[in-house]
Tab-separated table of C-alpha atoms in Angstrom:
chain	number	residue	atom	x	y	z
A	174	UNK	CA	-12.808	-2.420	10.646
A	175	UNK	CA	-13.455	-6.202	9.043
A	176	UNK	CA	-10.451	-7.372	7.128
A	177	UNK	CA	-11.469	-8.065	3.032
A	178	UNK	CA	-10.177	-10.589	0.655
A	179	UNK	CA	-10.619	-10.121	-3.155
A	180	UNK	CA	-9.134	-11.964	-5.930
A	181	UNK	CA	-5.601	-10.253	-6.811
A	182	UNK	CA	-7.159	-10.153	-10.386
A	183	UNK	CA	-9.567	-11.383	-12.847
A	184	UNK	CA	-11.078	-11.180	-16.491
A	185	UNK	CA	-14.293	-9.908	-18.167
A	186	UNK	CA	-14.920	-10.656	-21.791
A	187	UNK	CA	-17.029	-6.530	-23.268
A	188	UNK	CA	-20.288	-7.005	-22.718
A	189	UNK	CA	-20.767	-9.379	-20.292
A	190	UNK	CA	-21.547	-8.951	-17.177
A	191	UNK	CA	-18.352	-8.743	-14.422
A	192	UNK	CA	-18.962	-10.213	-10.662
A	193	UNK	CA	-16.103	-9.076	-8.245
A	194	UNK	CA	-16.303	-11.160	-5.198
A	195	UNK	CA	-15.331	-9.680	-1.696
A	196	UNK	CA	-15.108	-11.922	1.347
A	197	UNK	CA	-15.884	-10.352	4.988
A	198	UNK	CA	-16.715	-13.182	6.942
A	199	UNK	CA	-16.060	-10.722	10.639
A	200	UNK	CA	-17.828	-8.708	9.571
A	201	UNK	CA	-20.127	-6.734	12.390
A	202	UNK	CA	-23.364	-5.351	12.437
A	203	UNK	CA	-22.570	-1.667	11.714
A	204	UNK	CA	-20.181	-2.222	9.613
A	205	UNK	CA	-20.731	-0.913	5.830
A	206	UNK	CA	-19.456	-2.526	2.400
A	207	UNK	CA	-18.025	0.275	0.163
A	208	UNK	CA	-16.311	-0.436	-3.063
A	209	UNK	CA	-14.412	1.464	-5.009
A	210	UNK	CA	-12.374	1.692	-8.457
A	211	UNK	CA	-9.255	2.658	-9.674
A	212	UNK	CA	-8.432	2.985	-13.308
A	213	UNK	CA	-5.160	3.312	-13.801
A	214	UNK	CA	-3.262	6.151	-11.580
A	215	UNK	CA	-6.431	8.159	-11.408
A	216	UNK	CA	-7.881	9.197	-8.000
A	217	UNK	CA	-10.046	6.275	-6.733
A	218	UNK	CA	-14.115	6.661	-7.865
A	219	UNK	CA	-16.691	5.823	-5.336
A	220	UNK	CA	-19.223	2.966	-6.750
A	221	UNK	CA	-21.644	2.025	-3.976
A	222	UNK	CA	-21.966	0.925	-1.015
A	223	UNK	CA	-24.759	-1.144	1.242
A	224	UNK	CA	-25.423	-2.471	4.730
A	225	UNK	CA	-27.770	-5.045	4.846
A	226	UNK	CA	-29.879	-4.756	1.652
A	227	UNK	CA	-28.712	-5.420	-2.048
A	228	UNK	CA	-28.055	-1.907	-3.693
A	229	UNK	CA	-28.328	-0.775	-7.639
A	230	UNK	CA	-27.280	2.094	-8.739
A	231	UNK	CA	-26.067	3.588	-12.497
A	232	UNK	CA	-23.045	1.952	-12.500
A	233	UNK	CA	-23.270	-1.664	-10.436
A	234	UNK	CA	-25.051	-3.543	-8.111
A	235	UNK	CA	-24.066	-4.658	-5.115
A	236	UNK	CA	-25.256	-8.279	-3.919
A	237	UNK	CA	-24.451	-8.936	0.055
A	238	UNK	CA	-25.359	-12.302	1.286
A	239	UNK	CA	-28.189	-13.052	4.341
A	240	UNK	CA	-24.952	-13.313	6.873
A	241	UNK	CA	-23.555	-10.642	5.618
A	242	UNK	CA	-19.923	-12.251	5.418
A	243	UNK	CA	-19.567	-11.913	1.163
A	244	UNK	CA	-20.697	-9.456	-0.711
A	245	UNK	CA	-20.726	-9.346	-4.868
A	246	UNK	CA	-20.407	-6.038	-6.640
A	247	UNK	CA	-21.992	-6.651	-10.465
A	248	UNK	CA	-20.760	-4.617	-13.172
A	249	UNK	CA	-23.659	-5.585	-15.593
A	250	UNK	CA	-22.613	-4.710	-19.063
A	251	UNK	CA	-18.405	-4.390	-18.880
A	252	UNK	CA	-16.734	-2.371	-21.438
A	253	UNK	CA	-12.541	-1.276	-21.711
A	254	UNK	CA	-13.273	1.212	-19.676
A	255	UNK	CA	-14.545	-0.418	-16.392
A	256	UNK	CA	-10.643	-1.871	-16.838
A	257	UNK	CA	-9.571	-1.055	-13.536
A	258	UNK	CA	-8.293	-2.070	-9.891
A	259	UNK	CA	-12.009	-2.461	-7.189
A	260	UNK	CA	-11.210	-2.297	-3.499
A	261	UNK	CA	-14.050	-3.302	-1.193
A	262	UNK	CA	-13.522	-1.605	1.796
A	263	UNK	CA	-15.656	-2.481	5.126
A	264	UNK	CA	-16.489	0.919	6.860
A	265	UNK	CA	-17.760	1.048	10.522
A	266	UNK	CA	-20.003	3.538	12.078
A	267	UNK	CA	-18.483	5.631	14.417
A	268	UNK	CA	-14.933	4.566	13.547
A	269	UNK	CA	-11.969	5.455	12.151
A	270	UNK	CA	-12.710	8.062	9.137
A	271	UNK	CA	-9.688	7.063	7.486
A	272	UNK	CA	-10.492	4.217	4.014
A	273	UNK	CA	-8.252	1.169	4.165
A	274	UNK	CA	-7.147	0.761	0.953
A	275	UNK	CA	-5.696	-3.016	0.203
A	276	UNK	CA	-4.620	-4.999	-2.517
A	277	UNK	CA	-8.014	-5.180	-4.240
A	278	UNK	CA	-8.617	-7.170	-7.751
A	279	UNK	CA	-7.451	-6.035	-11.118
A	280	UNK	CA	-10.243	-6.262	-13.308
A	281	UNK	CA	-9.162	-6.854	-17.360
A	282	UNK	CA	-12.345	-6.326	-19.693
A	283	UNK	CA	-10.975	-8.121	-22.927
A	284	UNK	CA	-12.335	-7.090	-26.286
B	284	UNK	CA	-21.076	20.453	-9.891
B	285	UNK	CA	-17.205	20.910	-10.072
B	286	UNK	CA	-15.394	17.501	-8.218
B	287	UNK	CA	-12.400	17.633	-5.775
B	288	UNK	CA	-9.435	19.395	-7.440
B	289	UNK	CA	-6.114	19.221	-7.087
B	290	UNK	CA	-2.775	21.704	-8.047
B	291	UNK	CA	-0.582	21.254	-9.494
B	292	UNK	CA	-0.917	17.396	-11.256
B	293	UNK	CA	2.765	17.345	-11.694
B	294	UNK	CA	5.494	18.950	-9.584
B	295	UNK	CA	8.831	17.961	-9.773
B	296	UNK	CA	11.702	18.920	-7.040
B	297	UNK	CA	14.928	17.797	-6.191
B	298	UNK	CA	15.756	16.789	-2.795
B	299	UNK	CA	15.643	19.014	0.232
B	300	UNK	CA	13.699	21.107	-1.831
B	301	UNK	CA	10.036	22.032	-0.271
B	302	UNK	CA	7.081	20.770	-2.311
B	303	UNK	CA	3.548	21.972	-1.750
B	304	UNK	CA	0.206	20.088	-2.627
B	305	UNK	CA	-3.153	21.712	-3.018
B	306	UNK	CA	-6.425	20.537	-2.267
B	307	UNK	CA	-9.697	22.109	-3.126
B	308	UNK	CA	-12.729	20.084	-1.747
B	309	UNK	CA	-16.468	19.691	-3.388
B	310	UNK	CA	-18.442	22.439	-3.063
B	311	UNK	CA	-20.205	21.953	0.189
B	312	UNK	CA	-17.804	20.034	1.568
B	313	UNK	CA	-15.907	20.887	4.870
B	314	UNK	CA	-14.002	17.564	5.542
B	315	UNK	CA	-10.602	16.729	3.457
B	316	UNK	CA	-8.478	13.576	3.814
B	317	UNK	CA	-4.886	13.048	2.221
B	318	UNK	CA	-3.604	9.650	1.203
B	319	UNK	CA	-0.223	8.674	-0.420
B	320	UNK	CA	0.313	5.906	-3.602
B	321	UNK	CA	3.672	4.973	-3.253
B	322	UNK	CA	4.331	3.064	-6.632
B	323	UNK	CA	2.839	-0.427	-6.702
B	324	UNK	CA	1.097	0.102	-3.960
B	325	UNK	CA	-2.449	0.602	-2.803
B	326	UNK	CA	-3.318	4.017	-0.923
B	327	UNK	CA	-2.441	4.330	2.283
B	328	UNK	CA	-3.986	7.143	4.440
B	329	UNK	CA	-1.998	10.110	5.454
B	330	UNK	CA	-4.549	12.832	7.417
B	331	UNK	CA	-8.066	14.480	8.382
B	332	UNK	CA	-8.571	17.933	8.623
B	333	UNK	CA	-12.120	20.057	8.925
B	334	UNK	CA	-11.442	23.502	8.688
B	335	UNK	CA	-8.934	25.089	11.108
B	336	UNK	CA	-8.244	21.579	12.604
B	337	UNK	CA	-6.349	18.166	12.380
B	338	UNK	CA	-8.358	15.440	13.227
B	339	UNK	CA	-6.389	12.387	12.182
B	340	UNK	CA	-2.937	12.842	11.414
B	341	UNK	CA	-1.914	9.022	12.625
B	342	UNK	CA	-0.808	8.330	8.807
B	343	UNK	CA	1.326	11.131	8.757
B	344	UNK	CA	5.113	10.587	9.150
B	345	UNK	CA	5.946	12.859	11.773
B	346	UNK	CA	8.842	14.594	9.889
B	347	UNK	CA	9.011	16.875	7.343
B	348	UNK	CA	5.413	16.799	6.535
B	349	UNK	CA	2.577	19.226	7.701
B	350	UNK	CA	-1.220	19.342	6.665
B	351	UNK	CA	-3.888	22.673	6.918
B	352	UNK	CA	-6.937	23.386	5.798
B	353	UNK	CA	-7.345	27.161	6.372
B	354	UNK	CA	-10.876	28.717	6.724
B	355	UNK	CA	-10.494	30.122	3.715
B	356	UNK	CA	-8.799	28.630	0.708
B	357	UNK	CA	-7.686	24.901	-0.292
B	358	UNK	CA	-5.939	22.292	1.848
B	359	UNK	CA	-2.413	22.356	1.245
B	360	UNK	CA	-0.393	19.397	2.326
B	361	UNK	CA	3.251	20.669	2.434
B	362	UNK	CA	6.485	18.397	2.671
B	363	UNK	CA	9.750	20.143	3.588
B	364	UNK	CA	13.447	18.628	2.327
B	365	UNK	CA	11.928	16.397	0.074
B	366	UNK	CA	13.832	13.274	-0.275
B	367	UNK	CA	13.746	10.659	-3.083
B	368	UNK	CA	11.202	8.233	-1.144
B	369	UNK	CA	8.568	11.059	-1.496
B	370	UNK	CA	8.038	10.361	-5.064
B	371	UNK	CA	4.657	9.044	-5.328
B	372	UNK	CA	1.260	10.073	-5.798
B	373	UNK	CA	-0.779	12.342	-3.506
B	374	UNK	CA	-4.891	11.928	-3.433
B	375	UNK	CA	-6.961	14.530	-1.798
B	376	UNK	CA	-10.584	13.111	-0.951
B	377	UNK	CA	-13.244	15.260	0.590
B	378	UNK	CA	-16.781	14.733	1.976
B	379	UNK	CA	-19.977	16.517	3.123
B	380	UNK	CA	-19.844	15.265	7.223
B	381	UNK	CA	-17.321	14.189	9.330
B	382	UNK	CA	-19.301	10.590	9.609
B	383	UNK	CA	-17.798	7.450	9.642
B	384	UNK	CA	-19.303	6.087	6.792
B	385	UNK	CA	-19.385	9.384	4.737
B	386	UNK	CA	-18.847	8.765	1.413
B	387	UNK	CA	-15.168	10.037	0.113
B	388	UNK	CA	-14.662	11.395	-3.073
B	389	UNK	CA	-11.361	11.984	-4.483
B	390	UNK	CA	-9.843	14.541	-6.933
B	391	UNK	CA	-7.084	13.116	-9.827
B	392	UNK	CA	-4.256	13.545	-7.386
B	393	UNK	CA	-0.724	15.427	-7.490
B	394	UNK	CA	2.111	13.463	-8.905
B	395	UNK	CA	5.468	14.287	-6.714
B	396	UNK	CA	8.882	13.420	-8.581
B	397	UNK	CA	11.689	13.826	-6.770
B	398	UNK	CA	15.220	13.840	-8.490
């Protein structure tokens, strides 16, 4: 699976909208861009995940660039609670079943 | 739609005492995976197991710890002689298909102190 780099951490004023940066660049063309949160010691929550196309859902969007080797996950109104560590995590089909977990960014929403 | 759960939240052994994890999957769901959060740490993947079998065990340390997932009943994950470097916290994730790119969802996890 593509190696990920994220920001160790980063800060959201409430209300605004949060834009968590994940860089890909070997990324191939079956692989998938999944992300993931984890507030504080609970089990991880899935967000979303995309391929090709930019993907919305109820809580983000997820904005991956024409070569595919950055993606943006949008958290469009933050509040305290989206206070949490993201992982983006690059998933290939027909590989290893197994999420790589790294050091993801901490994401502070400030009041 | 109950999630992935997980029993007991807290356990608390002393060393070379046996310590036993449970995992309940999704409803619908016949895949489980077990990963370990050592403290600090991100999660690091430990097993797969559909029902009756291991699939992936390459995460697993290849003492003292064991992984099933009868047909009937939870996944237990099971770690014999605990030791004080087993204190951390133990996520159960589960999913619909055995795919790749299945999406994973994980229950609150099963905090292991060992004293």
């Amino acid at each position: 699976d593509a190696k990920t780099t994220q920001p160790p951490s980063m800060d959201c004023a409430e209300g605004r909208a949060a834009n968590l940066p994940c860089n890909h660049s070997t990324i191939s063309g079956n692989e998938y861009v999944y992300w993931y949160r984890q507030i504080h010691s609970q089990g991880p929550q899935y967000i979303i995940h995309g391929l090709k196309n930019n993907e919305t859902n109820e809580m983000a969007s997820l904005i991956i660039t024409e070569d595919r080797k950055s993606s943006t996950l949008i958290l469009p109104h933050a509040t305290l609670r989206d206070t949490a560590v993201y992982y983006c995590i690059v998933r290939v089909e027909l590989g290893a079943n197994n999420l790589f977990f790294g050091t993801g960014t901490r994401l502070t929403v400030i009041p | 739609n109950a999630g992935v759960m997980q029993n007991p939240r807290h356990l608390v052994r002393r060393r070379g005492q046996e310590a036993r994890l449970r995992c309940s999957p999704m409803k619908g769901h016949s895949h489980v995976y077990w990963y370990r959060q050592l403290p600090e740490e991100g999660l690091k993947f430990m097993v797969y197991l559909q029902k009756e079998n291991i699939i992936d065990e390459s995460g697993m340390p290849k003492e003292r710890f064991s992984a099933e997932f009868p047909k009937e009943g939870p996944s237990i994950l099971r770690i014999q002689q605990v030791v004080r470097g087993d204190s951390a916290a133990y996520f159960c994730a589960s999913s619909p298909r055995g795919s790749s790119t299945d999406t994973q969802y994980f229950g609150p996890g099963t905090r292991l102190t060992v004293l």
